[in-house]
Coordinates of C-alpha atoms (C1' of nucleotides) in Angstrom, one line a residue:
Chain A
M1 CA 20.4 56.0 -46.4
A2 CA 20.4 55.0 -50.1
S3 CA 22.6 57.0 -52.7
T4 CA 20.4 59.1 -54.6
V5 CA 22.9 59.4 -57.4
G6 CA 22.2 58.6 -61.2
A7 CA 24.9 57.5 -63.2
R8 CA 22.9 59.4 -65.9
S9 CA 22.9 63.0 -64.5
A10 CA 25.0 65.5 -66.2
K11 CA 26.8 66.2 -63.8
P12 CA 29.8 64.7 -63.0
M13 CA 30.3 62.5 -60.2
Y14 CA 32.9 64.1 -57.7
L15 CA 30.3 66.8 -57.9
Q16 CA 27.0 64.9 -56.9
I17 CA 28.9 63.3 -54.3
A18 CA 30.4 66.4 -52.5
D19 CA 26.3 68.3 -52.9
D20 CA 25.3 65.2 -51.4
I21 CA 27.0 65.6 -48.3
E22 CA 27.0 68.9 -48.5
E23 CA 23.2 68.9 -48.1
Q24 CA 23.6 66.1 -45.3
I25 CA 25.7 69.3 -43.5
K26 CA 23.1 72.2 -44.1
S27 CA 20.4 70.0 -43.0
D28 CA 22.2 68.5 -40.3
R29 CA 22.1 65.3 -40.3
L30 CA 25.9 65.7 -40.4
A31 CA 26.4 67.8 -37.6
P32 CA 29.6 69.9 -36.4
G33 CA 32.5 68.0 -35.9
E34 CA 30.8 64.9 -37.0
E35 CA 33.0 62.6 -38.9
I36 CA 32.0 62.1 -42.8
P37 CA 32.2 58.7 -44.3
S38 CA 35.7 57.5 -44.9
E39 CA 36.8 57.1 -48.1
A40 CA 36.5 53.7 -48.6
A41 CA 32.7 53.8 -47.2
L42 CA 32.0 56.5 -50.2
M43 CA 33.9 54.4 -52.5
E44 CA 31.5 51.5 -51.7
R45 CA 28.5 53.8 -51.1
Y46 CA 28.5 55.3 -54.8
G47 CA 30.0 52.8 -57.0
V48 CA 33.2 55.1 -57.8
S49 CA 37.1 54.9 -57.3
S50 CA 39.3 56.6 -55.0
G51 CA 40.6 59.6 -57.0
T52 CA 37.1 60.5 -57.5
V53 CA 35.7 60.2 -53.7
R54 CA 38.7 62.4 -53.0
K55 CA 37.9 65.0 -55.5
A56 CA 34.4 65.2 -53.9
V57 CA 36.2 65.9 -50.6
A58 CA 38.3 68.1 -51.7
E59 CA 35.3 70.3 -52.8
L60 CA 33.9 70.0 -49.6
R61 CA 37.6 71.2 -48.3
T62 CA 37.5 74.3 -50.6
A63 CA 33.8 75.0 -49.7
G64 CA 35.2 75.3 -46.2
L65 CA 32.8 72.3 -45.2
V66 CA 35.0 70.2 -43.8
V67 CA 38.5 69.7 -42.4
T68 CA 40.5 67.1 -43.0
Y69 CA 43.3 64.9 -40.9
Q70 CA 45.7 62.2 -42.7
G71 CA 44.8 59.0 -40.7
K72 CA 41.7 60.1 -39.1
G73 CA 39.3 60.8 -41.3
S74 CA 37.2 64.2 -42.7
F75 CA 35.3 66.3 -39.9
V76 CA 32.8 68.4 -40.5
K77 CA 33.6 72.0 -39.7
S78 CA 32.3 73.6 -36.4
R79 CA 30.9 77.0 -36.9
P80 CA 32.5 79.4 -34.4
P81 CA 30.7 81.8 -33.0
V82 CA 31.2 85.1 -34.9
T83 CA 33.4 88.2 -33.7
R84 CA 32.2 91.5 -34.8
K85 CA 34.7 94.0 -35.0
S86 CA 33.2 97.2 -34.8
S87 CA 34.6 101.0 -34.7
D88 CA 33.7 100.8 -30.8
R89 CA 36.6 98.5 -29.8
F90 CA 39.2 102.0 -29.8
R91 CA 36.7 103.7 -27.7
R92 CA 39.1 105.2 -24.9
S93 CA 36.5 104.0 -22.1
H94 CA 37.4 100.6 -22.9
R95 CA 41.1 101.3 -22.3
R96 CA 40.1 103.5 -18.9
A97 CA 38.5 100.2 -17.8
G98 CA 41.6 98.1 -18.4
K99 CA 40.4 96.3 -21.5
A100 CA 42.6 96.1 -25.0
A101 CA 40.3 96.3 -28.0
Y102 CA 40.6 92.6 -28.6
I103 CA 38.9 92.1 -25.1
A104 CA 36.2 94.5 -26.1
E105 CA 35.5 93.1 -29.4
T106 CA 35.5 89.5 -28.1
E107 CA 33.4 90.1 -24.8
Q108 CA 29.9 90.2 -27.1
A109 CA 30.7 87.0 -29.0
G110 CA 30.4 85.1 -26.1
V111 CA 34.1 83.5 -26.3
K112 CA 37.0 83.0 -24.4
P113 CA 39.6 85.6 -25.7
T114 CA 43.5 84.8 -24.9
V115 CA 46.6 85.8 -26.6
Q116 CA 50.0 84.3 -27.4
V117 CA 52.8 86.1 -27.8
L118 CA 55.5 85.2 -30.3
S119 CA 58.0 87.7 -30.5
I120 CA 58.9 91.2 -28.8
G121 CA 61.8 92.7 -30.5
P122 CA 63.4 95.0 -32.8
V123 CA 63.4 94.8 -36.4
P124 CA 64.2 96.4 -39.5
A125 CA 61.0 98.0 -40.8
P126 CA 59.5 96.3 -44.3
Q127 CA 58.6 98.6 -47.1
E128 CA 54.8 99.1 -46.6
I129 CA 55.2 99.3 -43.0
A130 CA 57.9 101.6 -43.1
D131 CA 56.1 104.2 -45.3
R132 CA 52.9 104.1 -43.0
L133 CA 55.1 104.8 -40.1
G134 CA 57.4 107.5 -41.7
V135 CA 60.2 106.1 -41.3
E136 CA 63.4 104.5 -44.0
E137 CA 62.8 101.2 -45.3
G138 CA 64.9 98.9 -42.6
A139 CA 64.3 101.3 -40.2
K140 CA 64.8 100.0 -36.8
V141 CA 61.0 99.6 -35.3
L142 CA 59.7 97.5 -32.3
A143 CA 57.8 94.3 -33.5
R144 CA 55.1 92.7 -31.3
R145 CA 54.0 89.7 -32.6
R146 CA 51.2 87.4 -31.2
L147 CA 48.2 85.0 -32.0
Y148 CA 44.8 85.5 -30.8
F149 CA 42.5 82.3 -29.8
S150 CA 39.1 82.4 -29.3
D151 CA 38.2 79.4 -27.0
G152 CA 41.6 77.7 -28.2
T153 CA 40.9 78.1 -31.4
P154 CA 43.6 80.4 -33.2
T155 CA 41.7 83.1 -35.3
E156 CA 44.1 86.2 -35.7
E157 CA 47.9 86.4 -36.2
A158 CA 49.4 90.5 -35.7
T159 CA 52.0 92.3 -35.6
S160 CA 52.1 95.8 -34.0
Y161 CA 55.2 98.1 -35.5
L162 CA 55.9 101.2 -33.1
P163 CA 58.8 103.5 -34.4
W164 CA 61.7 102.8 -32.3
D165 CA 62.1 106.5 -31.2
V166 CA 58.2 105.9 -29.5
A167 CA 58.9 102.6 -28.3
R168 CA 62.1 103.2 -26.3
D169 CA 60.3 105.2 -23.7
I170 CA 57.8 102.8 -22.6
P171 CA 59.4 99.6 -21.2
E172 CA 55.9 98.1 -21.1
L173 CA 56.1 97.4 -24.6
F174 CA 58.9 95.7 -24.2
E175 CA 56.8 93.5 -21.9
E176 CA 54.1 90.6 -22.9
N177 CA 51.6 92.0 -20.9
P178 CA 51.8 95.7 -21.5
G179 CA 49.3 96.2 -18.8
G180 CA 45.6 97.2 -18.7
G181 CA 43.7 98.9 -21.9
G182 CA 46.9 97.4 -24.2
I183 CA 49.7 99.2 -25.9
Y184 CA 46.8 102.0 -26.6
A185 CA 46.6 102.7 -23.1
R186 CA 50.6 103.0 -22.8
L187 CA 50.9 104.9 -25.5
E188 CA 48.4 107.6 -24.3
D189 CA 50.4 107.2 -20.7
H190 CA 53.2 108.8 -22.7
G191 CA 51.3 111.7 -24.4
H192 CA 50.7 109.8 -27.6
E193 CA 46.9 111.4 -27.9
F194 CA 44.9 109.7 -30.8
A195 CA 43.0 111.2 -33.6
E196 CA 41.7 108.4 -35.5
Y197 CA 42.3 104.7 -36.7
T198 CA 42.6 104.3 -40.4
E199 CA 42.1 100.1 -41.4
T200 CA 42.9 99.2 -45.0
I201 CA 41.0 96.1 -45.5
R202 CA 42.4 93.0 -48.2
A203 CA 40.9 89.5 -48.4
R204 CA 43.0 86.6 -50.2
I205 CA 43.6 82.9 -49.8
A206 CA 45.7 82.0 -46.9
T207 CA 49.7 81.6 -47.6
K208 CA 51.1 78.1 -46.4
Q209 CA 52.7 79.6 -43.1
E210 CA 49.3 81.2 -42.5
A211 CA 47.4 78.4 -42.5
T212 CA 49.6 76.6 -40.5
A213 CA 49.6 79.2 -37.6
L214 CA 45.7 79.6 -37.7
R215 CA 45.1 75.8 -38.2
L216 CA 43.3 76.6 -41.5
S217 CA 43.1 74.2 -44.4
P218 CA 45.0 74.8 -47.7
G219 CA 42.9 77.5 -49.7
S220 CA 41.2 78.9 -46.7
P221 CA 40.6 82.6 -47.1
V222 CA 42.1 85.2 -44.8
I223 CA 41.3 88.8 -44.4
H224 CA 44.7 91.0 -43.9
L225 CA 43.6 93.9 -42.3
T226 CA 46.6 97.1 -41.8
R227 CA 45.7 99.6 -39.0
N228 CA 47.2 103.5 -38.4
A229 CA 47.0 105.0 -35.3
V230 CA 47.0 108.3 -35.7
T231 CA 47.9 110.8 -33.1
T232 CA 46.5 114.5 -32.7
T233 CA 49.5 115.9 -34.2
G234 CA 49.0 113.4 -37.6
R235 CA 51.9 110.8 -36.4
V236 CA 51.5 107.5 -36.9
V237 CA 52.9 105.8 -34.1
E238 CA 52.0 102.1 -34.4
V239 CA 50.9 100.1 -37.2
C240 CA 49.0 96.7 -36.6
D241 CA 49.4 94.0 -39.4
T242 CA 46.9 91.2 -38.8
I243 CA 45.7 88.2 -40.6
M244 CA 42.1 86.9 -39.4
A245 CA 40.6 83.8 -40.2
A246 CA 37.6 84.8 -42.7
D247 CA 35.0 82.7 -41.2
Q248 CA 35.4 83.7 -37.8
F249 CA 35.1 87.7 -38.5
V250 CA 32.7 90.2 -39.7
L251 CA 34.1 93.8 -39.9
D252 CA 31.3 97.1 -39.1
Y253 CA 32.1 100.5 -40.2
R254 CA 30.0 103.3 -40.0
I255 CA 30.6 106.6 -42.6
P256 CA 29.5 109.6 -42.0
A257 CA 27.7 111.8 -44.8
T258 CA 29.9 114.6 -45.9
D259 CA 30.3 117.1 -48.3
Chain B
M1 CA 65.6 75.9 -68.5
A2 CA 66.8 72.6 -66.5
S3 CA 64.8 71.4 -63.8
T4 CA 66.3 71.6 -60.9
V5 CA 64.4 69.1 -58.8
G6 CA 65.5 66.5 -57.1
A7 CA 63.9 63.1 -56.2
R8 CA 65.5 63.0 -53.3
S9 CA 63.9 66.3 -51.8
A10 CA 61.4 65.8 -49.0
K11 CA 58.9 68.0 -50.5
P12 CA 56.4 66.1 -52.7
M13 CA 57.0 66.2 -56.5
Y14 CA 53.5 68.2 -57.2
L15 CA 54.8 71.1 -54.4
Q16 CA 58.4 71.4 -55.9
I17 CA 56.7 71.7 -59.5
A18 CA 54.4 74.1 -58.3
D19 CA 56.9 76.1 -56.5
D20 CA 59.1 76.3 -59.6
I21 CA 56.4 77.6 -61.2
E22 CA 55.2 80.4 -58.8
E23 CA 59.3 81.5 -58.8
Q24 CA 59.1 82.1 -62.9
I25 CA 55.7 83.7 -62.3
K26 CA 57.2 85.9 -59.0
S27 CA 60.1 86.7 -60.8
D28 CA 58.4 87.8 -64.5
R29 CA 59.9 85.1 -66.1
L30 CA 56.3 84.0 -66.6
A31 CA 54.3 87.1 -67.4
P32 CA 50.7 88.2 -66.5
G33 CA 48.8 86.2 -69.0
E34 CA 51.4 84.1 -70.6
E35 CA 50.8 80.6 -70.8
I36 CA 52.5 77.9 -68.6
P37 CA 53.7 74.9 -69.9
S38 CA 51.1 72.2 -70.8
E39 CA 50.4 69.1 -68.8
A40 CA 52.5 67.0 -71.5
A41 CA 55.4 68.9 -71.5
L42 CA 55.6 69.3 -67.8
M43 CA 55.3 65.6 -67.4
E44 CA 58.3 65.3 -70.0
R45 CA 60.3 68.2 -68.2
Y46 CA 59.8 66.5 -64.5
G47 CA 59.5 62.9 -65.5
V48 CA 56.1 62.5 -63.6
S49 CA 52.6 61.5 -64.4
S50 CA 49.8 63.1 -65.7
G51 CA 48.1 63.2 -61.8
T52 CA 51.4 64.3 -60.4
V53 CA 51.3 67.7 -62.9
R54 CA 47.6 68.1 -62.4
K55 CA 48.3 68.5 -58.5
A56 CA 50.6 70.9 -59.0
V57 CA 48.6 73.0 -61.6
A58 CA 45.7 72.6 -59.4
E59 CA 48.1 74.2 -56.2
L60 CA 48.6 77.3 -58.5
R61 CA 45.2 77.8 -59.0
T62 CA 44.6 77.7 -55.6
A63 CA 47.4 80.0 -54.7
G64 CA 45.4 82.8 -57.2
L65 CA 48.3 82.4 -59.4
V66 CA 46.9 80.4 -62.7
V67 CA 43.9 80.7 -64.8
T68 CA 43.0 77.2 -66.5
Y69 CA 40.6 76.3 -69.5
Q70 CA 39.7 73.4 -71.0
G71 CA 41.1 73.1 -74.1
K72 CA 43.7 76.2 -73.7
G73 CA 46.0 75.7 -71.3
S74 CA 46.6 77.6 -67.9
F75 CA 47.6 81.0 -67.9
V76 CA 49.2 83.5 -65.5
K77 CA 46.5 85.7 -63.7
S78 CA 47.2 89.2 -65.0
R79 CA 47.3 91.0 -61.8
P80 CA 44.9 94.0 -62.2
P81 CA 44.9 97.8 -61.7
V82 CA 43.4 97.7 -57.5
T83 CA 40.6 99.8 -56.9
R84 CA 40.9 101.5 -53.8
K85 CA 36.9 101.8 -51.6
S86 CA 37.6 105.0 -49.3
S87 CA 35.1 106.8 -47.6
D88 CA 35.2 109.6 -50.1
R89 CA 33.3 107.9 -52.6
F90 CA 30.0 108.6 -50.8
R91 CA 30.9 112.5 -50.7
R92 CA 27.9 114.6 -51.8
S93 CA 30.1 116.8 -54.0
H94 CA 30.7 113.6 -56.2
R95 CA 27.2 113.5 -56.6
R96 CA 26.7 117.0 -57.4
A97 CA 29.6 116.6 -60.1
G98 CA 26.9 113.9 -61.3
K99 CA 28.8 111.0 -60.2
A100 CA 28.1 108.0 -58.7
A101 CA 30.2 106.1 -55.9
Y102 CA 31.4 104.1 -58.7
I103 CA 32.9 106.1 -60.9
A104 CA 34.3 108.3 -58.1
E105 CA 36.3 105.2 -56.6
T106 CA 37.2 103.6 -59.9
E107 CA 38.7 107.1 -61.2
Q108 CA 42.0 107.1 -59.4
A109 CA 42.3 102.9 -60.3
G110 CA 43.3 104.3 -63.9
V111 CA 40.3 101.8 -65.2
K112 CA 37.4 102.2 -67.3
P113 CA 34.3 101.8 -65.3
T114 CA 30.8 100.1 -67.1
V115 CA 27.9 98.9 -65.7
Q116 CA 25.6 96.5 -66.8
V117 CA 21.9 96.0 -65.1
L118 CA 20.7 92.7 -64.6
S119 CA 17.4 93.2 -63.3
I120 CA 15.2 95.7 -61.9
G121 CA 11.9 95.4 -60.4
P122 CA 9.9 94.0 -57.1
V123 CA 11.1 91.0 -55.1
P124 CA 9.9 90.0 -51.8
A125 CA 12.9 91.1 -49.0
P126 CA 15.0 88.3 -47.9
Q127 CA 15.5 88.1 -44.4
E128 CA 18.9 89.5 -43.6
I129 CA 17.5 92.6 -45.9
A130 CA 14.4 92.9 -44.3
D131 CA 15.9 93.2 -40.6
R132 CA 18.2 95.8 -42.5
L133 CA 15.4 97.8 -43.6
G134 CA 13.4 97.8 -41.1
V135 CA 10.5 96.0 -43.0
E136 CA 8.9 92.1 -42.5
E137 CA 10.7 89.2 -44.3
G138 CA 8.8 88.9 -47.6
A139 CA 7.7 92.7 -48.1
K140 CA 7.9 94.2 -51.4
V141 CA 10.9 95.8 -52.0
L142 CA 12.5 97.1 -55.2
A143 CA 15.6 95.4 -56.2
R144 CA 18.3 96.9 -58.6
R145 CA 20.9 94.1 -59.4
R146 CA 24.1 94.6 -61.4
L147 CA 27.3 94.0 -62.4
Y148 CA 30.3 96.1 -62.4
F149 CA 33.4 95.8 -65.2
S150 CA 36.9 97.6 -64.8
D151 CA 37.9 97.5 -68.3
G152 CA 36.0 95.2 -69.5
T153 CA 36.7 92.4 -66.3
P154 CA 33.8 92.0 -64.4
T155 CA 34.7 92.9 -60.8
E156 CA 31.4 93.4 -58.5
E157 CA 28.2 92.2 -58.7
A158 CA 25.5 94.0 -56.7
T159 CA 22.1 94.6 -55.2
S160 CA 20.5 97.5 -54.0
Y161 CA 16.9 96.8 -51.9
L162 CA 15.0 99.8 -51.6
P163 CA 11.5 100.1 -49.5
W164 CA 8.5 100.0 -52.1
D165 CA 7.1 103.1 -50.1
V166 CA 10.4 105.2 -50.9
A167 CA 11.1 103.7 -54.4
R168 CA 7.4 103.8 -55.9
D169 CA 7.7 108.0 -55.8
I170 CA 11.2 108.4 -57.7
P171 CA 10.6 107.1 -61.1
E172 CA 14.5 107.1 -62.0
L173 CA 14.7 104.2 -59.8
F174 CA 13.0 101.8 -62.3
E175 CA 14.9 103.0 -65.0
E176 CA 18.6 101.3 -66.1
N177 CA 20.3 104.9 -65.8
P178 CA 19.1 106.8 -62.9
G179 CA 20.3 110.0 -63.8
G180 CA 23.9 112.1 -63.1
G181 CA 24.9 111.0 -59.0
G182 CA 23.3 107.5 -59.5
I183 CA 20.1 106.3 -57.0
Y184 CA 21.8 108.1 -53.6
A185 CA 21.5 111.4 -55.9
R186 CA 17.7 110.7 -56.9
L187 CA 17.1 110.0 -53.0
E188 CA 18.4 113.0 -52.4
D189 CA 16.1 114.8 -54.6
H190 CA 13.2 113.6 -52.9
G191 CA 13.9 114.7 -49.4
H192 CA 16.2 111.6 -48.2
E193 CA 19.0 113.1 -46.4
F194 CA 21.9 111.0 -45.5
A195 CA 23.7 111.1 -41.9
E196 CA 25.8 108.0 -42.4
Y197 CA 26.4 104.6 -44.3
T198 CA 27.5 101.6 -42.6
E199 CA 29.5 98.7 -44.1
T200 CA 29.5 95.3 -43.0
I201 CA 32.7 93.3 -44.6
R202 CA 32.9 89.9 -44.5
A203 CA 35.0 87.3 -46.8
R204 CA 34.8 84.0 -47.7
I205 CA 35.1 81.7 -51.1
A206 CA 32.9 82.5 -54.1
T207 CA 30.1 80.1 -54.5
K208 CA 29.2 78.6 -58.0
Q209 CA 27.2 81.3 -59.5
E210 CA 29.4 84.3 -57.9
A211 CA 32.5 82.7 -59.6
T212 CA 30.7 82.3 -62.7
A213 CA 29.2 85.7 -63.0
L214 CA 32.7 87.3 -62.0
R215 CA 34.8 84.9 -64.1
L216 CA 37.1 83.7 -61.3
S217 CA 38.6 80.1 -60.8
P218 CA 36.6 77.5 -58.3
G219 CA 37.9 78.4 -54.8
S220 CA 38.4 82.1 -55.3
P221 CA 38.1 84.6 -52.3
V222 CA 35.5 87.2 -52.3
I223 CA 34.5 89.7 -50.4
H224 CA 31.0 90.3 -49.0
L225 CA 29.9 94.1 -48.2
T226 CA 26.7 95.0 -47.0
R227 CA 25.8 99.0 -47.0
N228 CA 23.0 100.3 -45.2
A229 CA 22.3 104.0 -46.4
V230 CA 20.8 106.2 -43.6
T231 CA 19.0 109.1 -43.6
T232 CA 19.0 112.1 -40.9
T233 CA 15.8 110.8 -39.5
G234 CA 17.5 107.3 -38.6
R235 CA 15.7 105.4 -41.7
V236 CA 17.7 102.9 -43.9
V237 CA 16.8 103.5 -47.4
E238 CA 18.5 101.4 -49.4
V239 CA 20.5 98.5 -48.5
C240 CA 23.7 97.4 -50.8
D241 CA 24.4 94.0 -51.0
T242 CA 27.6 93.3 -52.7
I243 CA 30.2 90.7 -53.9
M244 CA 33.7 91.4 -54.9
A245 CA 36.0 89.4 -56.6
A246 CA 38.9 89.7 -53.8
D247 CA 41.7 90.1 -55.7
Q248 CA 40.5 93.6 -57.2
F249 CA 39.8 95.7 -54.3
V250 CA 41.0 97.3 -50.8
L251 CA 39.3 98.7 -48.6
D252 CA 39.8 102.2 -46.4
Y253 CA 38.0 103.2 -43.5
R254 CA 38.8 105.9 -41.0
I255 CA 38.1 105.5 -37.3
P256 CA 37.7 108.8 -35.4
A257 CA 39.2 108.2 -31.7
T258 CA 36.4 109.0 -29.5
D259 CA 35.5 108.4 -25.6
Chain C
dC1 C1' 41.1 83.5 -100.9
dA2 C1' 37.3 81.5 -97.8
dG3 C1' 35.0 78.0 -95.6
dG4 C1' 34.3 73.4 -93.9
dT5 C1' 36.3 69.2 -91.8
dA6 C1' 39.5 66.3 -89.9
dA7 C1' 43.7 65.9 -87.1
dA8 C1' 46.2 67.2 -83.4
dC9 C1' 46.9 68.9 -79.2
dT10 C1' 44.9 70.5 -74.5
dT11 C1' 42.1 69.6 -70.4
dG12 C1' 38.4 67.5 -67.4
dA13 C1' 36.3 63.3 -65.1
dC14 C1' 37.3 58.8 -64.1
dC15 C1' 39.9 54.2 -63.4
dA16 C1' 42.6 51.1 -60.9
dA17 C1' 46.4 50.0 -57.9
dA18 C1' 50.7 50.8 -55.0
dC19 C1' 53.5 52.5 -51.1
dG20 C1' 54.0 55.8 -47.6
dA21 C1' 52.8 58.2 -43.4
dG22 C1' 49.7 59.1 -39.5
dC23 C1' 46.0 57.7 -35.9
dG24 C1' 44.2 55.0 -32.7
dA25 C1' 43.0 50.1 -30.5
dT26 C1' 44.6 45.8 -28.7
dG27 C1' 47.0 42.6 -26.9
dG28 C1' 50.9 41.1 -24.2
dA29 C1' 55.2 41.9 -21.6
dC30 C1' 56.8 43.5 -17.3
Chain D
dG1 C1' 48.9 49.7 -14.0
dT2 C1' 52.0 51.1 -17.7
dC3 C1' 54.5 50.6 -21.9
dC4 C1' 55.7 49.2 -26.2
dA5 C1' 54.4 46.6 -30.2
dT6 C1' 51.3 45.1 -33.8
dC7 C1' 47.6 45.6 -36.7
dG8 C1' 43.9 48.0 -38.8
dC9 C1' 42.2 51.9 -40.8
dT10 C1' 42.8 56.4 -43.0
dC11 C1' 44.4 59.8 -45.7
dG12 C1' 48.8 61.7 -49.1
dT13 C1' 51.4 61.1 -53.0
dT14 C1' 52.1 58.7 -57.1
dT15 C1' 51.7 56.2 -61.5
dG16 C1' 50.4 54.7 -65.5
dG17 C1' 46.6 55.0 -68.1
dT18 C1' 41.3 55.6 -70.9
dC19 C1' 37.6 58.3 -72.9
dA20 C1' 35.2 63.2 -73.1
dA21 C1' 35.0 68.0 -73.8
dG22 C1' 37.2 72.0 -75.8
dT23 C1' 40.4 74.8 -78.9
dT24 C1' 43.5 75.0 -82.3
dT25 C1' 46.0 74.1 -86.5
dA26 C1' 46.5 71.8 -90.9
dC27 C1' 44.7 70.3 -95.2
dC28 C1' 41.3 70.3 -98.7
dT29 C1' 38.0 71.5 -101.8
dG30 C1' 35.2 75.2 -104.0

DNA sequence: CAGGTAAACTTGACCAAACGAGCGATGGAC
DNA sequence: GTCCATCGCTCGTTTGGTCAAGTTTACCTG
């Protein structure tokens, strides 16, 4: 495979090299999981310095096309099955069938979902969470923090916050496995009938902590989704704060036409 | 302001310098729009080489905290008023009051919205659009491409696609200004009564073209939102494909609890 | 004062090199 | 066969530049 990059081109060398490799990835000449040429090989092939090939590889990382490991090399990112999160995942019928929302949503993606509970216990409510729950900032709330995996890859980190006066009456909420249908089923078992769920969506670049938790390259985008679970009395009995790897999810919503 | 960075620290110098500057930004010692020290000044202040300060500044760019112009310097990104897109923006009452959806949504953000029409005319329908409109790929559809600005800053690039047999009966759709209430009002005037809007949300890093159009730094995240406007007969009479600067928008959705 | 030009300043692309940290294969000792 | 040390390969951090491209400031002339 000869280099087709000319020194006379107006485009910077590092972009030309990145484009070449991107083209190979897009045309499957470099398959997902396959290693791209090492820095030394690229330096020789394109006749440029180490700094220039590093900048090219950094471009590919920024574009989300490769992932790099020190001492190993750079690999084409595999494109995982995408999970669609639709409104249907909160149907009571799923819960009655023993399925928590995350089970319902990953089933159609054909991936094996697992969940790792990171912590369960009382915390002081951060400002935004307190506002949403209608409690004082710093008030005691129950936090359930967990990491979701699809086919062994971490895709989502989520923390549910529940008002203490609601949580303390439901012992399953303090267990790693809250039982069939998840915590929403347990809340319903205790008389909290849901009227609606509101979701707030933001997107940004992952923080260092998030990138580590979700095994993302620095600079990767994440979706930040915050959900209120609202009962028929208008009370918010759970706020779920979620960070998701953006390339792993598609969110679907339906908005009825109203006057 | 003395440098507090020690050579014996385990953290790489470039990250320490980036953290220092980030701390100044976060504590408003460097205000939005203000210039951070030049590369030469940072080199002298921290006693490091140009490559190291450049790497530090690149970190800040990746984190979305600064924007850099060749020949000028690096500036703290201003944090613009955030526009919330909620379900309410599609209310018929807004349209009857002469407001298109984008007017309704920017009003509460206190920003001055403007729109620049980039092109209006027939195009062959791309695959995903064709699938959504229920036409053949490549079929003739009307495309209305525009750029939205808040307070003079581009925030969103949107293309509406309408089936040709629907569009050809509505002359206003071929004009830059389709009239009060926007194209949804014109579609309703012609008997297309809306039942619902479906929205599909993705997030990713902006392409080069998108970054240029929205004046974003390379590596900035965008929200990709695709909406179907569905009539009471179940027909999709418009697909709107939108790329939004992620830091400028918050999306709100309500999901009714159903069985 | 206004306009043009040159100099100074700033970032972008690129070079060449050194050393540290991490990974995996290989070979030798037990 | 297992374990450990060594070596070669790979990327991460850093140095110390040069030249190109863009912006701003200073100076000179009309």
